[in-house]
Tab-separated table of C-alpha atoms in Angstrom:
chain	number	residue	atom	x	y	z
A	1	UNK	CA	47.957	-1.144	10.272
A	2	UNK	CA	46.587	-3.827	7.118
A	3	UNK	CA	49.291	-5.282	5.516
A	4	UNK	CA	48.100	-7.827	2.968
A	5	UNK	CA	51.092	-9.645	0.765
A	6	UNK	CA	50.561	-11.727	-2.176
A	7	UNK	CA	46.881	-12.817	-2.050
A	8	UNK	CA	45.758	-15.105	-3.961
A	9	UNK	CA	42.991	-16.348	-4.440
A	10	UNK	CA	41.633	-18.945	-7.115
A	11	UNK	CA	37.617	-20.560	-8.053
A	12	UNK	CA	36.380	-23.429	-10.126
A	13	UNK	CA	33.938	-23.692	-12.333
A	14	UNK	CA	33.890	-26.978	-13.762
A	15	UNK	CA	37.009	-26.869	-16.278
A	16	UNK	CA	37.309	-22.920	-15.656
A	17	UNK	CA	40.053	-21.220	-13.166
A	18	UNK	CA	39.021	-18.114	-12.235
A	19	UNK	CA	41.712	-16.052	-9.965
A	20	UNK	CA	40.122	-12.794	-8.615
A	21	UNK	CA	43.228	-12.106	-6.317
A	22	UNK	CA	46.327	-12.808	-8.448
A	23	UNK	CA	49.064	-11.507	-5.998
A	24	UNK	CA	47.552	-8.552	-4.409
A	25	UNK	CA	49.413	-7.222	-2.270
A	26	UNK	CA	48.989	-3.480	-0.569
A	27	UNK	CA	49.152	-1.990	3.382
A	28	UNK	CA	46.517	0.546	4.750
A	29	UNK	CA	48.149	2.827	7.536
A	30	UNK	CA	46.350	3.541	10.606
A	31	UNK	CA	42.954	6.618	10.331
A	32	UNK	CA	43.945	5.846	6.707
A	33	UNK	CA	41.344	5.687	3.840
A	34	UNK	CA	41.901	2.850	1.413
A	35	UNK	CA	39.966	2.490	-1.927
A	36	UNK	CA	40.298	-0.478	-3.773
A	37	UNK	CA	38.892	0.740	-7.303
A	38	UNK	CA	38.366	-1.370	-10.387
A	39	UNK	CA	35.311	-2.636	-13.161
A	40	UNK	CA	32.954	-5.223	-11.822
A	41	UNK	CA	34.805	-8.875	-11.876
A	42	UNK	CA	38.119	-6.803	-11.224
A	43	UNK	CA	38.414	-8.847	-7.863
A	44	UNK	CA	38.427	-6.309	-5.270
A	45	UNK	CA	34.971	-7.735	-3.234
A	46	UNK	CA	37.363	-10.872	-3.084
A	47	UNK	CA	39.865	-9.350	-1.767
A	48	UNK	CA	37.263	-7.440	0.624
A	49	UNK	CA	36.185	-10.737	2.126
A	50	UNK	CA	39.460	-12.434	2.261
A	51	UNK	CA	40.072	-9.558	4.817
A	52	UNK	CA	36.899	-9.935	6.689
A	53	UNK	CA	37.199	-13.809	6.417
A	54	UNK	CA	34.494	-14.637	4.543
A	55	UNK	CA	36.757	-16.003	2.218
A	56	UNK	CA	39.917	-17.689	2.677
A	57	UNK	CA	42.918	-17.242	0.573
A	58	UNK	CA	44.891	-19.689	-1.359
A	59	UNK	CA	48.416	-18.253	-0.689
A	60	UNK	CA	49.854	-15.057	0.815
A	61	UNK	CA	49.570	-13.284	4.192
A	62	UNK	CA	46.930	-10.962	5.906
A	63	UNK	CA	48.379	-8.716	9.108
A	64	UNK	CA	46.376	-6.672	11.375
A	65	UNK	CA	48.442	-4.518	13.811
A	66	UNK	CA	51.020	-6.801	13.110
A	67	UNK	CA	48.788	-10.037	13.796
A	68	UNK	CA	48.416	-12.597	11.287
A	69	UNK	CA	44.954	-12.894	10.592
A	70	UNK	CA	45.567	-15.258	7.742
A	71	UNK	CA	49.034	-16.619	6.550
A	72	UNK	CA	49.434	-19.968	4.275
A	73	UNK	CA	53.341	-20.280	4.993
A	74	UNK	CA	52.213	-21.105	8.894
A	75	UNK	CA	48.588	-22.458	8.084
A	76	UNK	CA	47.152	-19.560	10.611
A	77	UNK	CA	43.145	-18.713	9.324
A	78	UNK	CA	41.363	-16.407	12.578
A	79	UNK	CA	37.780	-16.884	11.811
A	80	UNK	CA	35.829	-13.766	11.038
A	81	UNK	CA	34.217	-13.279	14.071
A	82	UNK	CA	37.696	-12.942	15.972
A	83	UNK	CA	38.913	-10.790	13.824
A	84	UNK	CA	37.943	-7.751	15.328
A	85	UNK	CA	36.776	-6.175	12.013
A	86	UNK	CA	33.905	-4.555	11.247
A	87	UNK	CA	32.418	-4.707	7.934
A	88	UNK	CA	29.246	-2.453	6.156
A	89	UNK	CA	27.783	-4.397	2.910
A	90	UNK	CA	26.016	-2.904	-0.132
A	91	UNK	CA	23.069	-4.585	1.226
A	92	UNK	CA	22.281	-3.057	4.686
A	93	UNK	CA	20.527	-6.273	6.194
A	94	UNK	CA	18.020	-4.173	8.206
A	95	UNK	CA	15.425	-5.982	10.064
A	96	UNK	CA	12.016	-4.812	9.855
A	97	UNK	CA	10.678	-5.765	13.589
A	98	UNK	CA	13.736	-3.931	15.001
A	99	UNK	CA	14.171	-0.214	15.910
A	100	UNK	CA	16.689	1.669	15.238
A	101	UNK	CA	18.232	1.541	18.983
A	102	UNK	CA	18.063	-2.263	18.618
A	103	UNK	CA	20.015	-2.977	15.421
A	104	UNK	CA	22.845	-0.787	17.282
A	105	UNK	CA	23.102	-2.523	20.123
A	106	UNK	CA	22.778	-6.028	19.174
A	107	UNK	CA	26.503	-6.768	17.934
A	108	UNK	CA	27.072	-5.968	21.304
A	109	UNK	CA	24.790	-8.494	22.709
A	110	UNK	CA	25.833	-11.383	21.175
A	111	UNK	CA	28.916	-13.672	21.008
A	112	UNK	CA	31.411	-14.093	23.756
A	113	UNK	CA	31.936	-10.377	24.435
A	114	UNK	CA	29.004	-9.406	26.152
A	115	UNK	CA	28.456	-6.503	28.337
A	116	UNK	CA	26.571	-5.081	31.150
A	117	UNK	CA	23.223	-3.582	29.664
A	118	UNK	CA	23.518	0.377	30.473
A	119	UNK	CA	26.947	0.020	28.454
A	120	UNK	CA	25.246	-1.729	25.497
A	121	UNK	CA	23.143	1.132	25.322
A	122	UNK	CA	25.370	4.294	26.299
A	123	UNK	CA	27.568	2.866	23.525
A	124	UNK	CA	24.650	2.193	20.991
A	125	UNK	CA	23.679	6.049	21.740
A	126	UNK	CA	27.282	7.069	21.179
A	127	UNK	CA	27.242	5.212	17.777
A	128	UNK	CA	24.140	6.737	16.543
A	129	UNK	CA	25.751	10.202	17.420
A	130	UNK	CA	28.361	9.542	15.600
A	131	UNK	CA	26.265	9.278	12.619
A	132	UNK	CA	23.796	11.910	13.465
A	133	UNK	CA	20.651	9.411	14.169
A	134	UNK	CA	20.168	10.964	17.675
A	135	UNK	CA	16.722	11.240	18.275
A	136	UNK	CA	15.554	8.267	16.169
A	137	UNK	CA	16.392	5.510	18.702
A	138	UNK	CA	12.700	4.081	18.514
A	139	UNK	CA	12.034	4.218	15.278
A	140	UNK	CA	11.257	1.687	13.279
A	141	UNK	CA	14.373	0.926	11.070
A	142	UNK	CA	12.617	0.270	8.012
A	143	UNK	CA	10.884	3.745	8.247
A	144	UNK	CA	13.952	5.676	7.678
A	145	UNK	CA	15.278	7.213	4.508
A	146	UNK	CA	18.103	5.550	2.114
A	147	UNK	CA	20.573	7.802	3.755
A	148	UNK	CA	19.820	7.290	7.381
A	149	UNK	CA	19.372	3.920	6.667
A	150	UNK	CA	22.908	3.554	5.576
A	151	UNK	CA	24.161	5.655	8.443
A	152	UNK	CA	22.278	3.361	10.541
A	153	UNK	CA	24.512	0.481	8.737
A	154	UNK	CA	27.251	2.111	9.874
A	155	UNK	CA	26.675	3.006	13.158
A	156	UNK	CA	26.082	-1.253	13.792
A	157	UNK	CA	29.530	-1.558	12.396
A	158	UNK	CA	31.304	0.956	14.553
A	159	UNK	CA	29.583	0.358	17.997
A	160	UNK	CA	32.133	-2.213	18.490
A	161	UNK	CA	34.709	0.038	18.171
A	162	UNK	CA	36.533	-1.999	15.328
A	163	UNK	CA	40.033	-2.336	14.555
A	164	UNK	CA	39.485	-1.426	11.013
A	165	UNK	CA	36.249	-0.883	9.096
A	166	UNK	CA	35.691	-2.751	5.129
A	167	UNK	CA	32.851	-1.325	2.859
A	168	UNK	CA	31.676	-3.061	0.291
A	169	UNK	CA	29.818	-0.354	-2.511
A	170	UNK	CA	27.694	1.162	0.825
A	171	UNK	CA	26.090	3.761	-1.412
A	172	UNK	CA	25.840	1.919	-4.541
A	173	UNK	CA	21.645	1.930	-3.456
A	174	UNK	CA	21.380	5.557	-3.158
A	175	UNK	CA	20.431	8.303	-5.836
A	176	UNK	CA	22.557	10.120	-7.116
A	177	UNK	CA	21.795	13.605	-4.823
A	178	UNK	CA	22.140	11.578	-1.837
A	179	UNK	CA	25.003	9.658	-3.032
A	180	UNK	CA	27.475	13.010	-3.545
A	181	UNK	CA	26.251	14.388	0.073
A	182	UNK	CA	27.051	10.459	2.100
A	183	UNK	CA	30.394	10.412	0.532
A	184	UNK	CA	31.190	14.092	2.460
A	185	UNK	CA	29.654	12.464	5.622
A	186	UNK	CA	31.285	9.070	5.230
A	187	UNK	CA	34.802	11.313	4.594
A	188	UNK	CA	33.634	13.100	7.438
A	189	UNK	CA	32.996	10.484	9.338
A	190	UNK	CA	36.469	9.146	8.993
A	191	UNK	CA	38.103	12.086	10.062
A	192	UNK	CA	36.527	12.828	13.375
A	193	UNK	CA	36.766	9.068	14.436
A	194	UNK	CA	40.570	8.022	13.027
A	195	UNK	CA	38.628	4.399	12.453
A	196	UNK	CA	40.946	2.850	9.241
A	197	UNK	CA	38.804	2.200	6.326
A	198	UNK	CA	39.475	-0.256	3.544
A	199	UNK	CA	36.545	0.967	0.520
A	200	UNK	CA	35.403	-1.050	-2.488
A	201	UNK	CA	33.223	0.470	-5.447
A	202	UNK	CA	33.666	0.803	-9.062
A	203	UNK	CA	33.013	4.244	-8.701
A	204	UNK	CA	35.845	6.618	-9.356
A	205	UNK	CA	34.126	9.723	-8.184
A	206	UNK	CA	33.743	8.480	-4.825
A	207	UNK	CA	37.371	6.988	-5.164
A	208	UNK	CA	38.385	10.124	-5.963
A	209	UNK	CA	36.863	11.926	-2.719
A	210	UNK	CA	36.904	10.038	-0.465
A	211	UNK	CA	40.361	8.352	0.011
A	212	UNK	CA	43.962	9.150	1.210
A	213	UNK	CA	45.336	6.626	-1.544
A	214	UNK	CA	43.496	4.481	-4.145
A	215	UNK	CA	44.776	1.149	-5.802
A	216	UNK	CA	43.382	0.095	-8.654
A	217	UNK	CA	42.694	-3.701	-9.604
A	218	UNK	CA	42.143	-5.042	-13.409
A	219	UNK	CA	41.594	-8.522	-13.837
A	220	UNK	CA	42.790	-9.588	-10.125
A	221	UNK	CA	46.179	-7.411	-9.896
A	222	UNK	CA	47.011	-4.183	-8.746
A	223	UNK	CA	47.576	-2.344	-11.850
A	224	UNK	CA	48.440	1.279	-10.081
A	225	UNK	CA	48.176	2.462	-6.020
A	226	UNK	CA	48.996	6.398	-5.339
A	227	UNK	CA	47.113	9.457	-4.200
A	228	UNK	CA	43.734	9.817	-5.982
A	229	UNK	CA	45.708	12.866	-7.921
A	230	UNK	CA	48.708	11.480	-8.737
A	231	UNK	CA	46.733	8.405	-10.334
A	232	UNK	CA	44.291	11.076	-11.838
A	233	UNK	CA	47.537	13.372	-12.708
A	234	UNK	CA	50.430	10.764	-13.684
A	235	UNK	CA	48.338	7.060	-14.892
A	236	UNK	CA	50.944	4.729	-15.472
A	237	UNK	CA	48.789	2.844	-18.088
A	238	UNK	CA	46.079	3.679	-20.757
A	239	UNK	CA	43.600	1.618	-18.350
A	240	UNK	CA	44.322	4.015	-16.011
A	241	UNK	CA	43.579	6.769	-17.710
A	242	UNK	CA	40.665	5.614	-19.465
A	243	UNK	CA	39.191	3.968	-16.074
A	244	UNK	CA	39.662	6.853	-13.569
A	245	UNK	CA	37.874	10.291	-14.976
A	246	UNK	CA	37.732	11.227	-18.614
A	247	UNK	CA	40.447	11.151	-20.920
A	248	UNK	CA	41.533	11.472	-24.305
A	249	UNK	CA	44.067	8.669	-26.038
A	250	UNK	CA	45.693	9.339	-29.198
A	251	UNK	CA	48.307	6.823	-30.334
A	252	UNK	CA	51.242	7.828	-31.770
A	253	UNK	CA	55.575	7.596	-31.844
A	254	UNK	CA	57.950	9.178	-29.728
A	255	UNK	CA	59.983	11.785	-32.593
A	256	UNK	CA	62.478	13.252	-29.374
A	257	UNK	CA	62.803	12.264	-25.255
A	258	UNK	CA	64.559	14.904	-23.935
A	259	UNK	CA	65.428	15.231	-19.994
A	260	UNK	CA	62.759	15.367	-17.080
A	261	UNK	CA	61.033	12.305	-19.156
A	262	UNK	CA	59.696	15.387	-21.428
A	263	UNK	CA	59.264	13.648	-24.824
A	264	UNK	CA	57.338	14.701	-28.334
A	265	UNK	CA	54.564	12.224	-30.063
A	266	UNK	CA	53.710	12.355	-33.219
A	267	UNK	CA	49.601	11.625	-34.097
A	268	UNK	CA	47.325	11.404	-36.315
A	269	UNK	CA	46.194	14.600	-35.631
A	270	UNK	CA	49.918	16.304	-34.915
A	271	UNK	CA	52.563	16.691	-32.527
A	272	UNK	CA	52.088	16.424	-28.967
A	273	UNK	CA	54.676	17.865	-26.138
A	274	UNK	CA	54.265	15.603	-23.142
A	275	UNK	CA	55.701	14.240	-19.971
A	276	UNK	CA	56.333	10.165	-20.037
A	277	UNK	CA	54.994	7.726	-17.947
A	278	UNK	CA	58.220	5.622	-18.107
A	279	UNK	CA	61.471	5.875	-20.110
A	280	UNK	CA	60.791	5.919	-24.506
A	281	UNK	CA	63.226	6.293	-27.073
A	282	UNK	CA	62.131	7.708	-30.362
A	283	UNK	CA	60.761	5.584	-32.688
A	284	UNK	CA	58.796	3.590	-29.951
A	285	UNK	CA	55.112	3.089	-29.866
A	286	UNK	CA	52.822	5.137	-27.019
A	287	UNK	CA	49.506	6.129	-26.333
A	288	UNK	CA	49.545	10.052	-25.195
A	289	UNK	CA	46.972	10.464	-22.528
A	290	UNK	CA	45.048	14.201	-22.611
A	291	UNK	CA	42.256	14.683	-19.884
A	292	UNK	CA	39.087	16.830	-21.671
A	293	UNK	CA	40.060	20.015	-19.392
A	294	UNK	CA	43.765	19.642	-20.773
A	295	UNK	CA	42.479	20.940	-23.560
A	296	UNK	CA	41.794	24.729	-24.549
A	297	UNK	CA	39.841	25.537	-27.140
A	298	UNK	CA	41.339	29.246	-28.734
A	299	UNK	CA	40.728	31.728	-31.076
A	300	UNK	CA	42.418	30.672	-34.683
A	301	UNK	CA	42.279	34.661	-35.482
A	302	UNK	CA	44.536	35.695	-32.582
A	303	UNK	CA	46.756	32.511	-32.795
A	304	UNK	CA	47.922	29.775	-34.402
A	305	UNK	CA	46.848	26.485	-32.971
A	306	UNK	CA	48.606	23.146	-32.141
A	307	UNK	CA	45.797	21.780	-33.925
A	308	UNK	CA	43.198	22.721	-36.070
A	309	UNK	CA	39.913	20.594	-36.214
A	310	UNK	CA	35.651	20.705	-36.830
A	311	UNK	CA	33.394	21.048	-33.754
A	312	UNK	CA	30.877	18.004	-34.222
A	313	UNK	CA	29.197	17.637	-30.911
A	314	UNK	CA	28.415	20.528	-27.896
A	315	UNK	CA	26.591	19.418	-24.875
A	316	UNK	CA	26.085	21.757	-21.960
A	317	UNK	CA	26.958	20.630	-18.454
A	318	UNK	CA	26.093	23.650	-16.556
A	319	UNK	CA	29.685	24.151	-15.706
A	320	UNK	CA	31.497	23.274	-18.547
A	321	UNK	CA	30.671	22.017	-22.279
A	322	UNK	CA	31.337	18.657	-23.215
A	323	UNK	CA	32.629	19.189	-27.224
A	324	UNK	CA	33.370	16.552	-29.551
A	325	UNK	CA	36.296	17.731	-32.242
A	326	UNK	CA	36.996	16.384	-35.298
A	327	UNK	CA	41.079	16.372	-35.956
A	328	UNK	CA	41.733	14.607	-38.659
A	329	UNK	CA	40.647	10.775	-38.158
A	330	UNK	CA	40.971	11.282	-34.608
A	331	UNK	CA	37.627	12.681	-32.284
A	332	UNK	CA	39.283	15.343	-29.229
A	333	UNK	CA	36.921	15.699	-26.354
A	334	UNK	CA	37.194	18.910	-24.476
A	335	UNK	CA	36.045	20.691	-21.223
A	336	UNK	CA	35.419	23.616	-22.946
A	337	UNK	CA	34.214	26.971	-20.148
A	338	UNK	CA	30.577	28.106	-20.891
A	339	UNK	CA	31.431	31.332	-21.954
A	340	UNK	CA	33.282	30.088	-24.816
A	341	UNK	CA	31.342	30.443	-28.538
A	342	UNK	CA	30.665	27.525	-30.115
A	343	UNK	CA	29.011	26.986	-33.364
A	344	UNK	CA	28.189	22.998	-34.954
A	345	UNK	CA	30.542	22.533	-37.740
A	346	UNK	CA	32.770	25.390	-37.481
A	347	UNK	CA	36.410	25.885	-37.636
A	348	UNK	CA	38.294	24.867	-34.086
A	349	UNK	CA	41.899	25.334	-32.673
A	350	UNK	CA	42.687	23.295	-29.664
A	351	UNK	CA	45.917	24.000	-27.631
A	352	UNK	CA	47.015	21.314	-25.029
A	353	UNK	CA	49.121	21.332	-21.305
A	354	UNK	CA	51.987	19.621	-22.076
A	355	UNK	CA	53.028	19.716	-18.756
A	356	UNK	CA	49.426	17.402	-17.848
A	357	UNK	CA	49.749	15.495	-21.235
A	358	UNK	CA	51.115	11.916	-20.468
A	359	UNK	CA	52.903	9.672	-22.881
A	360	UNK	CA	51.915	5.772	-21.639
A	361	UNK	CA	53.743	2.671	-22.554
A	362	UNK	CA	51.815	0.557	-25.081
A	363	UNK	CA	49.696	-2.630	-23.377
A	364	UNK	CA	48.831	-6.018	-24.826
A	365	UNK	CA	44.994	-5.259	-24.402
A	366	UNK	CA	45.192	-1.418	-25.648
A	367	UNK	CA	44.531	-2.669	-29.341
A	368	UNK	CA	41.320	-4.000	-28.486
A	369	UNK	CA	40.656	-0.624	-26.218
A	370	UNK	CA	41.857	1.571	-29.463
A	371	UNK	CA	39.538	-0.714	-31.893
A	372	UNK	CA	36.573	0.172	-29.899
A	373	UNK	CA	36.979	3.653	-29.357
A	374	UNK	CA	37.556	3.797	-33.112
A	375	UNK	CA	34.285	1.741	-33.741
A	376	UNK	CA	32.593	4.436	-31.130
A	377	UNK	CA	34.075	7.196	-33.255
């Protein structure tokens, strides 16, 4: 349904050139949920607003249903308002004289698409449905909690029954509590309508929930796009894997690839089996990429270990244990179950899933990532 083809888009600062959208190029499907993920400064707000037209491009192509909504090649640039795109900010823009009825229904009175008054409000009642606000039409908006007042947001974007929907970090304002139950009614939300979302946040939880596919942006490109678990499962890079979830990195060189892109590395703290991000021959440089619950912590009396190391650090989650091992010069972090006994300073063997263990291709800025987590270490 959104196709957009090899954004760019470029700012200056004096003598500076900064390019947020450096070739972006991805397509959203129609009822699909689309996260653009990445650090703050990434680029993906850009590309957010080059959508909505807040911003316009410097090169590339923007389709809706197969309508250009932007395309340098034939100098087309619809305005925002025509776009037929709706669009929820992290900022909800409530206004305080206004109930909650009346921020609903006035997208609906404005502009050149105005209609008869009993179907502004039928569909401003249908809206706030939608988002379970029934019952609070005369309330002030102002009065209502962080999480209605975000539904609220949303119900003003989706009374005019947009095309597609952009969000821009919606719950970024919320605790954390309320945060984790909005992302199942946003998700919800999505279902039951079959409205195509296009997400922004820097959060990979709520990447990780609430989207059909995820792409992630580092310094204005698309780095990696996929199914929130095959980016979780199979990162392609050592940004990847240290930016979405937890992980472990250890760097090391291939000793065998075999077939099924099943190779060995050998570490600092000993070999690891694993499965490789892209083709290696032995002798090259990788990082190996092990998430925390990868890794098993056993019993060194019943049998031998992959590797033996020191428990420094134990910090109970409720449902796991965050531990802190000590292999060698290398630190392992492990989701270790509750039940498991742990003592400070003792003797630990660690197994690891080979079959979850992923060997990634060495990148320009992963000395500077490895310095750090050494420093951190």
């Amino acid at each position: 349904m959104l196709d957009v083809h090899d954004l760019v888009k470029t700012f200056h600062s004096g003598s500076a050139r900064i390019t947020p959208c450096d070739h972006i190029t991805f397509s959203v499907p129609r009822g699909g949920f689309f996260t653009l993920l990445g650090p703050s400064g990434s680029g993906k707000t850009t590309t957010l607003r080059c959508v909505a037209g807040l911003e316009r491009p410097d090169a590339g192509e923007i389709r809706l249903d197969g309508v250009p909504l932007y395309s340098a090649a034939r100098r087309i640039h619809v305005p925002a308002h025509r776009r037929g795109i709706g669009m929820v900010f992290q900022s909800y823009g409530l206004w305080p004289h206004m109930t909650v009825l009346q921020h609903v229904e006035f997208p609906l009175t404005v502009g050149g698409s105005r209609l008869p008054r009993r179907e502004v409000q039928d569909r401003a009642l249908e809206a706030l449905a939608a988002v379970r606000l029934e019952g609070l039409e005369g309330r002030p908006a102002v009065s209502l909690s962080g999480g209605q007042q975000q539904r609220l947001a949303l119900a003003r974007a989706l009374v005019r029954r947009p095309k597609l929907l952009l969000l821009d970090e919606p719950l970024s304002n919320l605790d954390a509590k309320l945060r984790e139950h909005m992302r199942i009614e946003l998700r919800q939300l999505q279902r039951s309508s079959g409205i195509t979302m296009l997400y922004v946040t820097h959060d990979q939880v709520e990447a990780l929930v609430l989207s059909d596919a995820i792409a992630i942006i580092h310094e204005g490109r698309i780095v990696q796009a996929g199914t929130p678990r095959a980016i979780y499962e199979r990162p392609q890079t050592a940004f990847v894997a240290d930016f979405i979830g937890s992980t472990n990195l250890f760097p090391g060189t291939v000793l065998r690839a075999g077939p099924q892109a099943r190779c060995s590395v050998q570490t600092a703290g000993g070999v690891l089996d694993c499965v490789a991000a892209s083709p290696v021959q032995p002798g090259c440089s990788v990082n190996v990429s092990v998430r925390p619950e990868d890794v098993t912590i056993v019993d060194r009396r019943a049998t031998v270990p992959q590797w033996d190391g020191v428990l420094e650090e134990a910090v109970f989650l409720g449902g796991s244990v965050d531990c802190r091992v000590r292999v060698g010069p290398l630190v392992v972090r492990v989701a270790a179950r509750p039940s498991v006994p742990l003592a400070l300073g003792s003797q630990i063997g660690l197994e690891f899933n080979s079959d979850r263990a992923v060997a990634l291709p060495i990148q320009p800025e992963d000395a500077g990532r490895e310095s750090q987590r050494a420093g951190q270490a």
